[in-house]
Short mmCIF file of C-alpha atoms and ligand atoms in Angstrom, two decimals:
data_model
loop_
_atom_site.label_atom_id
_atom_site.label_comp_id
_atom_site.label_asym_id
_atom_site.label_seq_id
_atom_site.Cartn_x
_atom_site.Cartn_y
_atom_site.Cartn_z
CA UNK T 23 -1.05 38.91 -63.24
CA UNK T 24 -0.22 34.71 -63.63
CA UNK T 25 2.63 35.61 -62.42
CA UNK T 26 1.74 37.57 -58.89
CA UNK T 27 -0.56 34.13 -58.43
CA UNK T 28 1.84 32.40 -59.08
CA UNK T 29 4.24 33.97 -55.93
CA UNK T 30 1.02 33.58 -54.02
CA UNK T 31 0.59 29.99 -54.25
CA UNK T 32 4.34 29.64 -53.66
CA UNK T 33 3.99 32.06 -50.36
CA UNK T 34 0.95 29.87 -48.94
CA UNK T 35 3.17 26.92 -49.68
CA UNK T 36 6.24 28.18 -48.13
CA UNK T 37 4.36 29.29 -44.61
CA UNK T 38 2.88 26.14 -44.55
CA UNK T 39 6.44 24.27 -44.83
CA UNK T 40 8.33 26.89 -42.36
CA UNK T 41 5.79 26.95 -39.48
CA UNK T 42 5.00 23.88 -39.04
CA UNK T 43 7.37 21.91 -36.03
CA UNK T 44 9.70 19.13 -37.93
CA UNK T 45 8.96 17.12 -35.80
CA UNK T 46 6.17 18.02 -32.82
CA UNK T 47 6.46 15.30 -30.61
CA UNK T 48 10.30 15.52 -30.33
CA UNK T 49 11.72 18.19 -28.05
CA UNK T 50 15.05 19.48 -26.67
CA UNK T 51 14.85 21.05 -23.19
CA UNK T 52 17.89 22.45 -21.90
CA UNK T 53 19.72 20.96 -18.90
CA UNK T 54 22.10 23.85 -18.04
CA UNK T 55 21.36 27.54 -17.09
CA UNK T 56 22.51 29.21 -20.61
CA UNK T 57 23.15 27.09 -22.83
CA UNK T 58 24.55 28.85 -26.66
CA UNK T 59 22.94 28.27 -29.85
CA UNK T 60 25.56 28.25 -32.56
CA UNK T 61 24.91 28.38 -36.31
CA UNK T 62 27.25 24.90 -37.38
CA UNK T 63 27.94 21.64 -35.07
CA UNK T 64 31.04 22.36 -33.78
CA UNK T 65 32.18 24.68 -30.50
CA UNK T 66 33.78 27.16 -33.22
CA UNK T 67 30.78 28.05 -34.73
CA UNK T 68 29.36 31.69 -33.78
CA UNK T 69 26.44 32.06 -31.56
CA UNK T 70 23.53 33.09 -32.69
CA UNK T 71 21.11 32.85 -29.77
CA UNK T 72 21.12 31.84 -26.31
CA UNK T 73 18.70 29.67 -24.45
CA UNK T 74 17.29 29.19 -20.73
CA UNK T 75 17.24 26.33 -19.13
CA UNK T 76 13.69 24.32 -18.67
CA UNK T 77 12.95 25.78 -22.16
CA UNK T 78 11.78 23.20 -24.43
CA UNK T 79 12.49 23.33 -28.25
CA UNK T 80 11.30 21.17 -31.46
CA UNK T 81 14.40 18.96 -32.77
CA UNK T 82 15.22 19.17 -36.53
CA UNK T 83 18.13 17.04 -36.57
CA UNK T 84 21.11 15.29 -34.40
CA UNK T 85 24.63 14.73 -35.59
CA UNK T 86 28.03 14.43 -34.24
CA UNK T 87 26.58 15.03 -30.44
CA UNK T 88 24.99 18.17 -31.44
CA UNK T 89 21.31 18.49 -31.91
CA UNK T 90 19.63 21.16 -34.29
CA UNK T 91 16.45 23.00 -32.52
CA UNK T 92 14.05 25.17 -33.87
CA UNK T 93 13.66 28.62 -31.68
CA UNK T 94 10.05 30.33 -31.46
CA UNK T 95 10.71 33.05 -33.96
CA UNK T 96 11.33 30.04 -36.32
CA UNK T 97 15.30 30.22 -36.80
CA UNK T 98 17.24 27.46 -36.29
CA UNK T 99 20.64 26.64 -34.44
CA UNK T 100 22.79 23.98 -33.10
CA UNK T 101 22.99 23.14 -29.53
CA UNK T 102 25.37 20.79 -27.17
CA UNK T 103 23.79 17.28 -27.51
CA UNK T 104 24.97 16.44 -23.78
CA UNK T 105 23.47 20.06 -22.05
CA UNK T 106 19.87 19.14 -23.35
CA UNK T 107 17.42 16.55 -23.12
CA UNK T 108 15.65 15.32 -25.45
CA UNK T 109 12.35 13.39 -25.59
CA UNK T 110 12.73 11.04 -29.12
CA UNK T 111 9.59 8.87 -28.08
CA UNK T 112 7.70 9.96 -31.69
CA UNK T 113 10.73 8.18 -33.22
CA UNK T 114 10.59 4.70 -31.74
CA UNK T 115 9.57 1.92 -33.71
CA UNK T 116 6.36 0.14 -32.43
CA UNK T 117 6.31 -2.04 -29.76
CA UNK T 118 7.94 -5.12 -29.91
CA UNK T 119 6.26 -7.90 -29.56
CA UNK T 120 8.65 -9.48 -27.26
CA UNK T 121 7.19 -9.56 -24.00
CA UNK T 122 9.92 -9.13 -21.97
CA UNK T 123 10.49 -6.28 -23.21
CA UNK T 124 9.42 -2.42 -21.90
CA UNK T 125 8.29 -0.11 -24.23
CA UNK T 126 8.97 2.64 -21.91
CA UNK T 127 11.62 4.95 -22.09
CA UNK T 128 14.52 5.82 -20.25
CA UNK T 129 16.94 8.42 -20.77
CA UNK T 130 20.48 7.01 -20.07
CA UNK T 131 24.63 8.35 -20.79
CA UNK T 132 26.92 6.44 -22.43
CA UNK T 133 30.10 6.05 -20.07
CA UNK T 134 32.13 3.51 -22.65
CA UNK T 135 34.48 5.42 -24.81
CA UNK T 136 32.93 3.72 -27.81
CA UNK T 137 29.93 1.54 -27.18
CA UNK T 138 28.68 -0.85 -30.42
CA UNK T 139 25.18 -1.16 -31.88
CA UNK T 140 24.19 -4.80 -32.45
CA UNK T 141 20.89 -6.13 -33.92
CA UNK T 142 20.46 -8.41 -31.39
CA UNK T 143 20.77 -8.66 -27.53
CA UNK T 144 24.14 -10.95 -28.08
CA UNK T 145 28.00 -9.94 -29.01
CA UNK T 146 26.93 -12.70 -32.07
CA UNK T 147 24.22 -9.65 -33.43
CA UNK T 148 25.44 -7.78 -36.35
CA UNK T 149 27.36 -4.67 -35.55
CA UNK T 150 25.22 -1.79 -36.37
CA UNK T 151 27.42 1.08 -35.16
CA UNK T 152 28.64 2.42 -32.14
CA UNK T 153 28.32 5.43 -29.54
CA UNK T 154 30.37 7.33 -27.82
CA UNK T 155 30.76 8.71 -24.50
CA UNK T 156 28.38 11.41 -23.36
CA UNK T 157 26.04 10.53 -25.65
CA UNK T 158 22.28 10.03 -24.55
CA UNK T 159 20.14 8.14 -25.93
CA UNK T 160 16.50 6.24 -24.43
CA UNK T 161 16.32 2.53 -23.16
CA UNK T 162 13.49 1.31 -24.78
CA UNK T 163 13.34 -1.88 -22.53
CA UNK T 164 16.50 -4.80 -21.17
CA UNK T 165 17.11 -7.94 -21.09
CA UNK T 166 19.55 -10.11 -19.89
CA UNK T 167 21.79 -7.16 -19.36
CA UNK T 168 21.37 -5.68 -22.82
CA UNK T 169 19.67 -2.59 -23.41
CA UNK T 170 17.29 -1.86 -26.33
CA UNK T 171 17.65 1.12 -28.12
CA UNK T 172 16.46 3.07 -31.15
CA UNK T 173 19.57 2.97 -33.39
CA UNK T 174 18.87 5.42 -36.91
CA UNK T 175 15.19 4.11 -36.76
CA UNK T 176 16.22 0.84 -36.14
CA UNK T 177 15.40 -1.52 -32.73
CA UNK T 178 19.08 -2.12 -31.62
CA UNK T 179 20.79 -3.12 -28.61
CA UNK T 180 23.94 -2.61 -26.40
CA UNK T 181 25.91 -3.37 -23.45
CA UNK T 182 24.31 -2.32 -20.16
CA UNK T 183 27.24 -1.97 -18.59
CA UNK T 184 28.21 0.84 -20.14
CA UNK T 185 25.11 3.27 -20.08
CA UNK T 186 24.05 5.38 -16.95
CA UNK T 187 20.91 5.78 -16.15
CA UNK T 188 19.66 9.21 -16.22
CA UNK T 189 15.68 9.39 -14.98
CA UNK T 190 12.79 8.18 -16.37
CA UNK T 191 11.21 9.48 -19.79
CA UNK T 192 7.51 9.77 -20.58
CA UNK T 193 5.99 6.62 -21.93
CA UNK T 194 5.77 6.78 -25.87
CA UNK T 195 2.54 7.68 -27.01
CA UNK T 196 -0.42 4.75 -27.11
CA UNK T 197 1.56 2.11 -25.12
CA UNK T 198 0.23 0.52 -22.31
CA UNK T 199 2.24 2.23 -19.07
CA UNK T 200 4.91 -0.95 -18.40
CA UNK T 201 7.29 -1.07 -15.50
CA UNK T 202 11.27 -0.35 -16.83
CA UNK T 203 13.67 -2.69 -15.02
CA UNK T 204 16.37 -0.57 -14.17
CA UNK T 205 18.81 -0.01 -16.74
CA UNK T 206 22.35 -0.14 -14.46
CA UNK T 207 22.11 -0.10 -10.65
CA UNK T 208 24.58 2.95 -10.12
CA UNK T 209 22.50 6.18 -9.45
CA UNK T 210 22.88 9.07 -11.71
CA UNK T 211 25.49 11.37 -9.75
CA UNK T 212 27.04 14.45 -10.84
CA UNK T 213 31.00 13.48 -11.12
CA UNK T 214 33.72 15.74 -9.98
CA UNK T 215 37.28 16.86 -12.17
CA UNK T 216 39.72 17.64 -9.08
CA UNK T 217 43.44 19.29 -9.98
CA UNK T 218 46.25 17.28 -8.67
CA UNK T 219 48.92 20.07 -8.91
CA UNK T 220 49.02 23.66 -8.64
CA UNK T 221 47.83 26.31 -11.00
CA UNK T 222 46.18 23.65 -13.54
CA UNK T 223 45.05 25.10 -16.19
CA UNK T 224 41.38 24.83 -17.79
CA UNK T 225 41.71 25.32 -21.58
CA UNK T 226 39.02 26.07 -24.07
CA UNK T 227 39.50 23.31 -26.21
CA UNK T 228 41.26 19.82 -25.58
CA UNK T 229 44.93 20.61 -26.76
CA UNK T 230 47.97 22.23 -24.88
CA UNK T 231 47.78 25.53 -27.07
CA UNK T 232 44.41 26.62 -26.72
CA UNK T 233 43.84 29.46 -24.47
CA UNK T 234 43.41 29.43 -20.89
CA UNK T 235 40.06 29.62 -19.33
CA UNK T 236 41.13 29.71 -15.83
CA UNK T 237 43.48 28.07 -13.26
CA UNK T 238 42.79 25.35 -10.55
CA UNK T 239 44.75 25.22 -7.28
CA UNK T 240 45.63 21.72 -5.82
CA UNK T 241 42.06 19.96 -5.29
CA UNK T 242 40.02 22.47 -6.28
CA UNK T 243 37.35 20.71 -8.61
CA UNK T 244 34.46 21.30 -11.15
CA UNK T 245 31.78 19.07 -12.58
CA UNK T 246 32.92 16.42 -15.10
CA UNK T 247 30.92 16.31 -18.09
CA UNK T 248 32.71 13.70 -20.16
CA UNK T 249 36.58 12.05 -21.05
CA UNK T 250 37.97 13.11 -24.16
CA UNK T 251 41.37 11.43 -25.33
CA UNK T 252 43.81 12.48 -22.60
CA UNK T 253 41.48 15.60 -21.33
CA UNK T 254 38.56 16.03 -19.00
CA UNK T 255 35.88 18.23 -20.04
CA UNK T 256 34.30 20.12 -17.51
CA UNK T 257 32.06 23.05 -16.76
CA UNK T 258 33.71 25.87 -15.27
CA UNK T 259 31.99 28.52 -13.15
CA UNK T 260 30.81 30.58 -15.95
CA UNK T 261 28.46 27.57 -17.29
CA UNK T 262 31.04 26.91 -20.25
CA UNK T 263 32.99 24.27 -21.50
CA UNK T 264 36.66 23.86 -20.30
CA UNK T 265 39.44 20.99 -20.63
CA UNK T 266 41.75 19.54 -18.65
CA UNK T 267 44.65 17.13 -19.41
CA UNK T 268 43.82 13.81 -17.30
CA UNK T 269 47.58 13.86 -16.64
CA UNK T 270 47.39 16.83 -13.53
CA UNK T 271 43.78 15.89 -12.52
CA UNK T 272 41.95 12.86 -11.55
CA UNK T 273 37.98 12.35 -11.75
CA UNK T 274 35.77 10.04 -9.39
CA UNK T 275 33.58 9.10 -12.16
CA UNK T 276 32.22 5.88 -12.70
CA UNK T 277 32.75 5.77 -16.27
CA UNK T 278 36.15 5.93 -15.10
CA UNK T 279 36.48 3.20 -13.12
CA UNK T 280 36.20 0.10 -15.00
CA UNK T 281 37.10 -2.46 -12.78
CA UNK T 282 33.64 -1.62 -10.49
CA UNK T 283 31.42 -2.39 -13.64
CA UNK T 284 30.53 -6.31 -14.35
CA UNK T 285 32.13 -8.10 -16.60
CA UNK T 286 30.15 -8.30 -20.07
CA UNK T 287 30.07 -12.12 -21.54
CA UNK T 288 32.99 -13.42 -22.58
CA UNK T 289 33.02 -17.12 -24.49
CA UNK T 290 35.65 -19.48 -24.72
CA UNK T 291 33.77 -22.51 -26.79
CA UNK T 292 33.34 -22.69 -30.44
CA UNK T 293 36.48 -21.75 -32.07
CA UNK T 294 37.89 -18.56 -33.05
CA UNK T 295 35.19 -17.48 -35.28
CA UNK T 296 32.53 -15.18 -34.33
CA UNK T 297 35.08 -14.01 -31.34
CA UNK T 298 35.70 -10.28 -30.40
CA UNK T 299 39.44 -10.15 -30.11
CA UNK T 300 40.89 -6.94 -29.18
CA UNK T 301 44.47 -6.53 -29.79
CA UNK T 302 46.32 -3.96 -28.21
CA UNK T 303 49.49 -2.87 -29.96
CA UNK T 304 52.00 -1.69 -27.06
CA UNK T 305 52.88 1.77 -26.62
CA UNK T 306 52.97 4.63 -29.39
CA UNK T 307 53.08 8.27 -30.44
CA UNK T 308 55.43 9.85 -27.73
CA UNK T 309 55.67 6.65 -26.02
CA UNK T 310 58.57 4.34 -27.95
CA UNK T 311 58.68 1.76 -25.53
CA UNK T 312 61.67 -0.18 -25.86
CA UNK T 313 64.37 0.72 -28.06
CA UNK T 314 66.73 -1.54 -29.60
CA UNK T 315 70.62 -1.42 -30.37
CA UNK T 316 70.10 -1.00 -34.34
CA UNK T 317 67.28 2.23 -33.09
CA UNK T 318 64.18 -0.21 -33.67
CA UNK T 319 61.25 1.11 -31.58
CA UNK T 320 59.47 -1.26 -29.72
CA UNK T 321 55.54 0.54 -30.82
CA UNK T 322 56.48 0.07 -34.32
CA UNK T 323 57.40 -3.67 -34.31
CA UNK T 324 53.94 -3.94 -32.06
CA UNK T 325 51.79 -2.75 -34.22
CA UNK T 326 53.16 -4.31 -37.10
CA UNK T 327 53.00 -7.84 -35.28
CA UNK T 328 49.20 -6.56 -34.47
CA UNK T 329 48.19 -5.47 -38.09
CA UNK T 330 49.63 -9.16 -39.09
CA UNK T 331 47.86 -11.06 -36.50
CA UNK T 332 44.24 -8.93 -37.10
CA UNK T 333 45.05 -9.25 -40.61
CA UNK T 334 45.09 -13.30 -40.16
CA UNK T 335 42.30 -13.43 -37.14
CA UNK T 336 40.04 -11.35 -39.48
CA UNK T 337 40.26 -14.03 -41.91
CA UNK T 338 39.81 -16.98 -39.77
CA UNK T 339 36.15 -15.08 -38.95
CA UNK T 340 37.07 -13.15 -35.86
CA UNK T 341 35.76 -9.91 -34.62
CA UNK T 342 38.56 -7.64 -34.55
CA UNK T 343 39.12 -4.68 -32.71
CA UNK T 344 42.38 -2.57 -32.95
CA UNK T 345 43.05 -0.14 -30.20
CA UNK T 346 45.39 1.88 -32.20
CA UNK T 347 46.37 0.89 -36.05
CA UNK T 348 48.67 3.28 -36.23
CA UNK T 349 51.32 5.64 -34.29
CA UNK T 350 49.09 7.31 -31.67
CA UNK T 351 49.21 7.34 -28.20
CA UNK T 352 46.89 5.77 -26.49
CA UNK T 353 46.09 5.80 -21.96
CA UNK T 354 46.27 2.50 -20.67
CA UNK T 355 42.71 3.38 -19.60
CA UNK T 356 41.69 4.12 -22.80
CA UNK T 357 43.15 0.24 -23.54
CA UNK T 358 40.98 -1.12 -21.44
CA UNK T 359 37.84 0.96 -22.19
CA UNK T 360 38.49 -0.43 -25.73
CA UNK T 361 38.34 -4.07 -24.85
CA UNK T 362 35.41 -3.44 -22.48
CA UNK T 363 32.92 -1.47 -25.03
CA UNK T 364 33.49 -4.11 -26.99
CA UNK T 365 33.20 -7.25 -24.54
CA UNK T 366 36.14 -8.56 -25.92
CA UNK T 367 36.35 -12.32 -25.42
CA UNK T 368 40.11 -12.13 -25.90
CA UNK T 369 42.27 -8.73 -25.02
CA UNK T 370 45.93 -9.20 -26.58
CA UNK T 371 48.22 -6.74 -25.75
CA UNK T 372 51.72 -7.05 -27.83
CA UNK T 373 55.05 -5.84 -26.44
CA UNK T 374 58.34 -6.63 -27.27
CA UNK T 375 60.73 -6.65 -24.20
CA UNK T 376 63.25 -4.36 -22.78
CA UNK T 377 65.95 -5.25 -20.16
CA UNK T 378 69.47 -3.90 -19.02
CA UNK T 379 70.60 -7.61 -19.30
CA UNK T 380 71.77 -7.59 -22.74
CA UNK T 381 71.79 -11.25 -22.91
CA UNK T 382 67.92 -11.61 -22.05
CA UNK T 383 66.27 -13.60 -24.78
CA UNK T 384 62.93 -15.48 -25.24
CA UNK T 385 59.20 -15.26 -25.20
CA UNK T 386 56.81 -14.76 -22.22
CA UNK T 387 53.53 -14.17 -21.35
CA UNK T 388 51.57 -11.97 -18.26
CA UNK T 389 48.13 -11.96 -16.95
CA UNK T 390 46.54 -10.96 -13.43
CA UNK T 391 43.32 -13.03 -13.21
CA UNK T 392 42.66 -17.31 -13.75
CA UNK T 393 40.87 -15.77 -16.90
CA UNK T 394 43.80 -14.87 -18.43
CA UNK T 395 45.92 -17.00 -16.92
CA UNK T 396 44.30 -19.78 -19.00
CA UNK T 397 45.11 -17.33 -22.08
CA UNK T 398 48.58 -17.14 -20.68
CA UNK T 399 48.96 -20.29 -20.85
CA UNK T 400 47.88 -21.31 -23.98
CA UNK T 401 49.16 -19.16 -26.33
CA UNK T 402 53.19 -19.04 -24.71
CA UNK T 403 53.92 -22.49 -25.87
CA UNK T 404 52.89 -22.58 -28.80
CA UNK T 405 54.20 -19.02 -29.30
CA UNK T 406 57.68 -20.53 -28.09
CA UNK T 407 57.24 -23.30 -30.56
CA UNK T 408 56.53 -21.26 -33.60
CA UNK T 409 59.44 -18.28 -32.87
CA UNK T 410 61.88 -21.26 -31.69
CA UNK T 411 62.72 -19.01 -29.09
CA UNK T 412 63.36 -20.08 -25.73
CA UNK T 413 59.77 -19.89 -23.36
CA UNK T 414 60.58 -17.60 -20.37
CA UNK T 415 56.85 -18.51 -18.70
CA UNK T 416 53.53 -17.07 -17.54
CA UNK T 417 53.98 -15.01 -14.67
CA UNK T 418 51.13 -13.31 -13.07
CA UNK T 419 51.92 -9.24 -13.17
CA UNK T 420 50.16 -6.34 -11.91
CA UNK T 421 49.96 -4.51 -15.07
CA UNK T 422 47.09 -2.27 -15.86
CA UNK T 423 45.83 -3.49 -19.16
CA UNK T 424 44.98 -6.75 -16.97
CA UNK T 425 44.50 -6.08 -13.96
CA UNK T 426 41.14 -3.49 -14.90
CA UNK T 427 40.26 -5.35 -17.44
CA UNK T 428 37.13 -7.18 -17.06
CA UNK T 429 37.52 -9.29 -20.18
CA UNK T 430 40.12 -12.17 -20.36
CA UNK T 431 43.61 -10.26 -20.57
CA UNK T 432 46.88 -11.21 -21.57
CA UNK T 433 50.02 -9.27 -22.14
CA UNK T 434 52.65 -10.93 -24.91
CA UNK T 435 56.64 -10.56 -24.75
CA UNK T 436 57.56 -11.07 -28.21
CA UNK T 437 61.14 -11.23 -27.66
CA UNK T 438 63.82 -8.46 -26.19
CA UNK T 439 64.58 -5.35 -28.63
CA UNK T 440 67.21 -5.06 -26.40
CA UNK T 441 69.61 -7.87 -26.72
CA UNK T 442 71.00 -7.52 -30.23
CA UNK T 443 70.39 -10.85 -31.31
CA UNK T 444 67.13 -11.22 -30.47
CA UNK T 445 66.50 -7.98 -32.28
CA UNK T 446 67.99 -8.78 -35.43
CA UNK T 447 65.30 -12.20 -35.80
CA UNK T 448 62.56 -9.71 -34.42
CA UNK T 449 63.11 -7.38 -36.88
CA UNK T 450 62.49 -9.43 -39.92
CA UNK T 451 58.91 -10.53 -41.46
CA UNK T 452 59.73 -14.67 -41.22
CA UNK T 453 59.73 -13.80 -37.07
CA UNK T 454 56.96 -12.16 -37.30
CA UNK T 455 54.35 -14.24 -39.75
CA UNK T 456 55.57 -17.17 -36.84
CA UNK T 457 54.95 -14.79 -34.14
CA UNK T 458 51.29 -14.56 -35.43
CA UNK T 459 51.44 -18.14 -36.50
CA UNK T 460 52.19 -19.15 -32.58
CA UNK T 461 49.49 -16.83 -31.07
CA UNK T 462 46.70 -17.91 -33.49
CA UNK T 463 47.28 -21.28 -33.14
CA UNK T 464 47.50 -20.69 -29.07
CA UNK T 465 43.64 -18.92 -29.17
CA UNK T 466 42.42 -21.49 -31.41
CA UNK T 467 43.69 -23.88 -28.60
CA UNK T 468 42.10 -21.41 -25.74
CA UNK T 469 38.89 -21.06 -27.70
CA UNK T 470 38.33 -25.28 -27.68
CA UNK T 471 39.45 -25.87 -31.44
ZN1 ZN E 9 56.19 -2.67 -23.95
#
């Protein structure tokens, strides 16, 4: 008998805990005509529902871009983070007490391959995290073109430039209706995927041997949902998920094209500490670069010259930001992306040379804009100086790393892998402690110290 009252109490208990909404006041609602519930976070899991679109669902959790939703009969699955909407305003913190600051919300994309969390509105504000592209989260107000979000609970803020305004959210509950300045001033347009060759093929996952969803002929296009790596993911026809490789298609997204967005802050007083440097090691993966007489490969001399010189920044009390630290392959696009998400003050890009003339020798330095010019400038002689090898010049050059970057670029010759002699120095870990030697000592000179 204790022990039927017993189950009792524990049944009243349990429907009490399982039919209650997690959380009541934030929903999902579903942005695309079917949309699949699946029973882990990832596009492999099975499905074990699908969903309408308009319907509206309580939210349990969010991770990796998926978001967990309770369904009516109480189950719960995992759904697409970027084909629902979802209304967080019972997780905000309370209004701020900054004035100049909305405490409405507005739902917006992140367009940056990788966008960082700081505690403040300033590239000085502790790095909290970061988010990545596709991911939506609500402006709770801006400032001085930084946008304040809730970060994990937290009031946070990032980059304006890199967030796309998606329509206006409900006011969160008990604050006095305030008008949102507008986040970015591009309008929320659906973006296109077109196929630059013949028979391109949309894949069901972002690699080269996953199956084929269906072919595109020369310019025929489908809705671009968001870059991933070297692939466009896009919805095909039948409301699913398909990829294809950026390398046969082109997409007139604005996330896409950098140069059009406004330059975030960059500082050049103060010294080197407190900077964001981001150093971009040349080449890698399937891309060599140059390759020497004794077989040296020009991306593995790079990004040992970069590790060194991040290594050394690091410790001087600069922000560093690797695009690559180790053999991958990187798009120049994704390059730039990386210095821009992160409003680099300095972008570095490391190369050593290649040239038929196998008596080239020496040191140089590129840039495209009087930005990096000045960076140019600064860091070649004293590179020169350190590497006692002979200083070739600044030359301006249409390259892409600088010429859509919107931070202060510079690309670095650090000698020619090509001309034996020069490769043998290059080679060896004297040339390149002076190589970093010569290129600190140039940005401490660029940054006023
Ligand atoms: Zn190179």
């Amino acid at each position: 008998m204790k022990q039927a009252w017993f189950f009792l109490i524990l049944l009243f208990f349990a429907l009490i805990y399982t039919t209650q909404p997690v959380d009541a006041a934030s929903q999902a609602t579903v942005q695309t005509d079917s949309l699949n519930v699946r029973e882990e976070p990832t596009r492999e899991a099975p499905v074990l529902h699908t969903v309408k679109a308009q319907q509206s669902f309580p939210v349990v959790e969010e991770k990796f871009g998926w978001v967990k939703i309770q369904l009516t009969n109480g189950s719960t699955g995992w759904v697409a983070g970027y084909l629902v909407s979802t209304n967080q305003s019972a997780q905000t913190d309370a209004p701020s007490n900054q004035g100049s600051i909305a405490t409405t919300g507005t739902a917006a994309v992140v367009t940056a391959t990788q966008l960082r969390v700081r505690s403040t509105p300033s590239t000085e504000g502790d790095i909290l995290g970061a988010l990545f592209a596709g991911e939506k989260i609500t402006v709770l107000g801006e400032q001085n073109g930084w946008s304040q979000v809730n970060y994990k609970g937290h009031n946070a803020y990032v980059s304006s430039n890199f967030l796309q305004e998606n329509g206006a959210q409900p006011a969160a509950i008990g604050t006095a209706p305030v008008t949102t300045q507008p986040v970015v001033d591009t309008v929320a347009t659906q973006s296109y995927v077109t196929s630059s060759v013949e028979g391109a093929r949309v894949r069901s996952a972002p690699t080269t041997n996953s199956s084929i969803m269906l072919q595109l002929n020369t310019g025929d296009r489908l809705p671009f949902l968001r870059a991933e790596g070297d692939w466009f993911a896009v919805e095909t026809p039948q409301k699913q998920v398909g990829y294809i490789a950026n390398w046969i298609s082109r997409t007139d997204s604005s996330s896409e094209s950098p140069a059009n967005v406004p330059a975030p802050p960059a500082n050049r007083s103060g010294g080197i500490q407190g900077k964001t440097i981001v150093i971009d090691a040349g080449h890698g993966g399937r891309d060599p670069g140059a390759i020497g007489k004794g077989s040296t490969y020009e991306k593995t001399v790079a990004l040992r010259t970069s590790l060194m010189l991040a290594d050394r920044l690091s410790s001087l009390g600069a922000n560093v930001v690797l695009t690559r630290s180790n053999d991958t392959y990187l798009t120049l696009r994704e390059r730039v992306q990386i210095s821009e998400a992160n409003a680099a003050d300095a972008f570095l890009s490391l190369h050593y040379d290649g040239s038929d003339n196998s008596l080239a020798t020496g040191v140089g330095s590129f840039y495209f804009d009087s930005r990096g010019k000045a960076l140019a400038a600064t860091i070649l002689p004293s590179l020169s100086s350190h590497t006692t090898m002979t200083n070739r010049g600044i030359k301006e050059a249409n390259y892409h790393v600088l010429r859509e970057n919107a931070q202060p670029a510079v690309l670095v010759e650090l000698g020619f892998m090509t001309t034996p002699t020069d490769e043998q120095k290059i080679v060896t870990a004297s040339y390149q402690a002076n190589a970093v030697a010569g290129i600190v000592d140039g940005l401490a000179a660029y940054f006023g110290e």
